[in-house]
Coordinates of N, CA and C in Angstrom, one line a residue:
M1 N -4.0 22.5 15.6 CA -4.6 21.2 15.8 C -5.4 21.4 17.2
R2 N -6.6 20.7 17.4 CA -7.4 20.5 18.5 C -6.5 19.7 19.5
D3 N -6.6 20.1 20.8 CA -5.8 19.6 22.1 C -6.1 18.1 22.0
D4 N -7.2 17.5 22.1 CA -7.7 16.2 22.2 C -7.5 15.4 21.0
L5 N -7.3 15.8 19.9 CA -6.8 15.2 18.8 C -5.2 15.0 18.6
R6 N -4.5 16.1 19.2 CA -3.1 16.0 19.2 C -2.3 15.0 20.0
T7 N -3.4 14.9 21.4 CA -3.1 13.9 22.2 C -3.4 12.5 22.0
R8 N -4.5 12.4 21.4 CA -4.7 10.8 20.7 C -3.6 10.5 19.9
L9 N -3.2 11.5 18.4 CA -2.2 11.1 17.9 C -1.0 10.8 18.3
G10 N -0.5 11.7 19.4 CA 0.8 11.5 20.5 C 0.9 10.4 21.2
W11 N -0.4 9.5 21.4 CA -0.1 8.5 22.2 C 0.4 7.1 21.7
G12 N 0.3 6.8 20.6 CA 0.8 5.5 20.1 C 2.2 5.8 20.0
H13 N 2.8 5.0 19.3 CA 4.4 4.9 19.1 C 4.8 5.9 18.0
V14 N 5.7 6.8 17.8 CA 5.9 7.7 16.9 C 7.1 7.1 16.5
I15 N 7.3 7.1 15.0 CA 8.6 6.5 14.1 C 8.9 7.2 13.2
A16 N 10.2 8.0 13.3 CA 10.7 8.9 12.2 C 11.4 7.9 11.0
L17 N 10.8 8.4 10.0 CA 11.4 7.7 8.8 C 12.2 8.5 8.1
Q18 N 13.2 8.0 7.8 CA 14.3 8.6 6.9 C 14.4 8.3 5.4
S19 N 14.9 9.4 4.4 CA 15.2 8.6 3.1 C 16.7 7.9 3.4
V20 N 16.5 6.7 2.2 CA 17.9 6.3 2.3 C 18.6 6.9 1.0
D21 N 19.7 7.3 1.4 CA 20.8 8.0 0.2 C 21.0 6.9 -0.8
E22 N 21.7 7.1 -2.0 CA 22.2 5.9 -2.8 C 23.1 5.1 -2.4
A23 N 23.9 5.7 -1.7 CA 25.1 4.8 -1.1 C 24.5 3.7 0.0
A24 N 23.6 4.1 1.1 CA 23.1 3.3 1.7 C 21.9 2.1 1.1
A25 N 21.4 2.5 0.0 CA 20.7 1.7 -0.6 C 21.3 0.5 -1.2
G26 N 22.3 1.0 -1.9 CA 23.4 -0.1 -2.4 C 23.8 -1.3 -1.5
E27 N 24.2 -0.3 -0.2 CA 24.4 -1.5 0.7 C 23.2 -2.4 1.3
V28 N 22.1 -1.8 1.3 CA 21.0 -2.8 1.8 C 20.6 -3.9 0.4
L29 N 20.8 -3.2 -0.4 CA 20.5 -4.4 -1.8 C 21.5 -5.1 -1.8
A30 N 23.0 -5.1 -1.2 CA 24.2 -5.7 -1.2 C 23.9 -7.3 0.1
A31 N 23.5 -6.3 1.2 CA 23.0 -7.0 2.5 C 21.9 -8.4 2.0
E32 N 21.1 -7.5 1.4 CA 19.6 -8.7 0.9 C 20.4 -9.8 0.0
A33 N 21.3 -9.4 -1.0 CA 21.8 -10.5 -1.5 C 22.6 -11.6 -0.9
A34 N 23.6 -11.1 0.1 CA 24.2 -11.7 0.7 C 23.1 -12.7 1.9
R35 N 22.2 -12.2 2.2 CA 21.3 -12.9 3.1 C 20.8 -14.0 2.5
R36 N 20.4 -13.6 0.6 CA 20.2 -15.0 -0.1 C 21.4 -15.5 -0.1
G37 N 22.4 -16.0 -0.2 CA 23.7 -16.4 -0.6 C 24.4 -16.2 -1.6
V38 N 23.9 -15.1 -2.0 CA 24.8 -14.4 -3.3 C 25.6 -13.0 -3.6
R39 N 26.6 -13.3 -4.0 CA 27.2 -12.0 -4.0 C 26.7 -11.2 -4.9
L40 N 26.7 -9.3 -4.7 CA 26.0 -8.5 -5.8 C 27.4 -7.7 -5.9
P41 N 27.8 -7.9 -7.1 CA 29.1 -6.9 -7.5 C 28.6 -5.6 -7.5
A42 N 29.9 -4.7 -6.8 CA 29.5 -3.3 -6.8 C 29.1 -2.5 -8.1
E43 N 29.4 -3.0 -9.3 CA 29.4 -2.1 -10.3 C 27.6 -2.5 -11.0
L44 N 27.5 -3.9 -10.7 CA 25.7 -3.9 -10.6 C 24.8 -3.7 -9.7
A45 N 25.4 -3.4 -8.5 CA 24.6 -2.5 -7.5 C 24.4 -0.9 -8.0
T46 N 25.6 -0.6 -8.6 CA 25.4 0.9 -9.1 C 25.0 0.9 -10.3
Y47 N 24.8 -0.2 -11.2 CA 24.3 0.2 -12.3 C 22.7 -0.1 -12.2
L48 N 22.3 -0.9 -11.0 CA 20.6 -1.0 -10.9 C 20.3 0.6 -10.2
M49 N 21.2 1.1 -9.2 CA 20.5 2.4 -8.9 C 20.6 3.4 -9.7
A50 N 21.4 3.4 -10.8 CA 21.3 4.4 -11.7 C 20.2 4.3 -13.0
R51 N 19.9 3.3 -13.2 CA 19.1 2.9 -14.1 C 17.7 2.3 -14.0
F52 N 17.6 2.2 -12.7 CA 16.0 1.7 -12.3 C 15.4 2.8 -11.2
P53 N 14.1 2.6 -10.9 CA 13.6 3.6 -9.6 C 14.5 3.2 -8.6
R54 N 14.7 3.8 -7.4 CA 15.6 3.9 -6.5 C 15.1 3.6 -5.0
D55 N 13.9 3.2 -5.1 CA 13.2 2.6 -4.0 C 13.7 1.1 -3.8
L56 N 13.5 1.0 -2.5 CA 14.1 -0.4 -2.1 C 13.1 -1.5 -2.5
K57 N 11.8 -1.3 -2.7 CA 10.8 -2.1 -3.2 C 11.1 -2.7 -4.7
T58 N 11.2 -1.7 -5.3 CA 11.7 -1.8 -6.9 C 13.1 -2.6 -7.0
Q59 N 14.1 -2.0 -6.3 CA 15.6 -2.6 -6.3 C 15.2 -4.4 -6.0
S60 N 14.7 -4.5 -4.8 CA 14.5 -6.0 -4.3 C 14.1 -6.7 -5.5
T61 N 12.9 -6.3 -5.7 CA 12.3 -7.3 -6.9 C 13.3 -7.3 -7.7
L62 N 13.8 -6.5 -8.4 CA 14.6 -6.6 -9.7 C 15.9 -7.6 -9.2
L63 N 16.5 -7.4 -7.8 CA 17.2 -8.4 -7.5 C 16.9 -9.8 -7.6
Q64 N 15.5 -10.1 -7.0 CA 14.8 -11.3 -7.0 C 15.0 -11.7 -8.2
R65 N 14.5 -11.1 -9.2 CA 14.2 -11.8 -10.7 C 15.7 -11.9 -11.3
L66 N 16.7 -11.1 -10.9 CA 17.6 -11.3 -11.4 C 18.4 -12.6 -10.9
E67 N 18.4 -13.0 -9.7 CA 18.6 -13.8 -9.0 C 17.9 -15.1 -9.6
A68 N 16.6 -15.3 -9.9 CA 16.1 -16.3 -10.2 C 16.4 -16.7 -11.5
Y69 N 16.6 -15.6 -12.4 CA 17.3 -15.7 -14.1 C 18.4 -16.5 -14.1
A70 N 19.3 -15.7 -13.1 CA 20.7 -16.3 -13.0 C 20.9 -17.8 -12.7
L71 N 20.1 -18.2 -11.7 CA 20.0 -19.6 -11.3 C 19.7 -20.7 -12.5
E72 N 18.5 -20.1 -13.2 CA 18.0 -20.7 -14.1 C 18.9 -20.8 -15.2
H73 N 19.6 -19.9 -15.6 CA 20.4 -20.0 -16.8 C 22.0 -20.4 -16.2
Q74 N 22.3 -20.9 -15.1 CA 23.5 -21.1 -14.5 C 24.3 -20.1 -15.0
R75 N 24.3 -19.0 -14.4 CA 25.1 -17.9 -14.7 C 25.3 -16.8 -13.3
P76 N 26.3 -16.3 -13.1 CA 26.9 -15.5 -12.0 C 25.7 -14.1 -12.5
L77 N 25.6 -13.1 -11.2 CA 25.3 -12.2 -11.0 C 25.9 -11.1 -11.7
T78 N 25.7 -10.7 -12.8 CA 26.9 -9.8 -13.7 C 26.0 -8.9 -14.2
L79 N 26.5 -8.0 -15.1 CA 26.0 -6.8 -15.6 C 25.6 -7.5 -17.4
P80 N 26.3 -8.5 -17.8 CA 25.7 -8.9 -18.9 C 24.3 -10.1 -18.5
T81 N 24.1 -10.5 -17.7 CA 23.2 -11.8 -17.2 C 22.3 -10.5 -17.0
L82 N 22.4 -9.3 -16.4 CA 21.1 -8.5 -16.1 C 20.4 -7.9 -17.6
R83 N 22.0 -7.7 -18.4 CA 21.1 -7.4 -19.8 C 20.5 -8.3 -20.3
Q84 N 21.0 -9.5 -20.2 CA 20.1 -10.4 -21.3 C 18.8 -10.9 -20.4
M85 N 18.5 -10.8 -19.1 CA 17.4 -11.1 -18.6 C 16.3 -9.9 -19.0
L86 N 16.6 -8.8 -19.3 CA 16.1 -7.6 -19.3 C 15.8 -7.8 -21.1
Q87 N 16.3 -8.4 -21.8 CA 16.3 -8.6 -23.0 C 15.4 -9.8 -23.3
D88 N 15.2 -10.7 -22.6 CA 14.6 -11.8 -22.8 C 13.1 -11.5 -22.3
D89 N 12.9 -10.6 -21.0 CA 11.7 -10.2 -20.6 C 12.1 -9.1 -19.9
P90 N 11.6 -8.0 -20.9 CA 11.6 -6.8 -20.2 C 11.0 -6.3 -19.2
L91 N 11.1 -5.3 -18.3 CA 10.4 -4.9 -17.6 C 9.0 -4.5 -17.8
R92 N 7.9 -4.5 -17.3 CA 6.9 -4.2 -17.6 C 6.2 -2.7 -16.7

């Protein structure tokens, strides 16, 4: 790499990104649910991580959909609620 380019690229902030393992992603998802005022059961978090894309954006979007569905139907966040939501309105 050219010296002038190397120094320009190194001038700003350098942020090291690390991938999040499944356990940590489950904790992040549970924390997001808690921030919203709902409890995410461990079995539901495990199910979500095992059967859907593991990136946090997808998981957070799915959690948001599930929370809205559960609130609309006055049901708790459970595996049966998730299955019913997916049956009523499958993922695209």
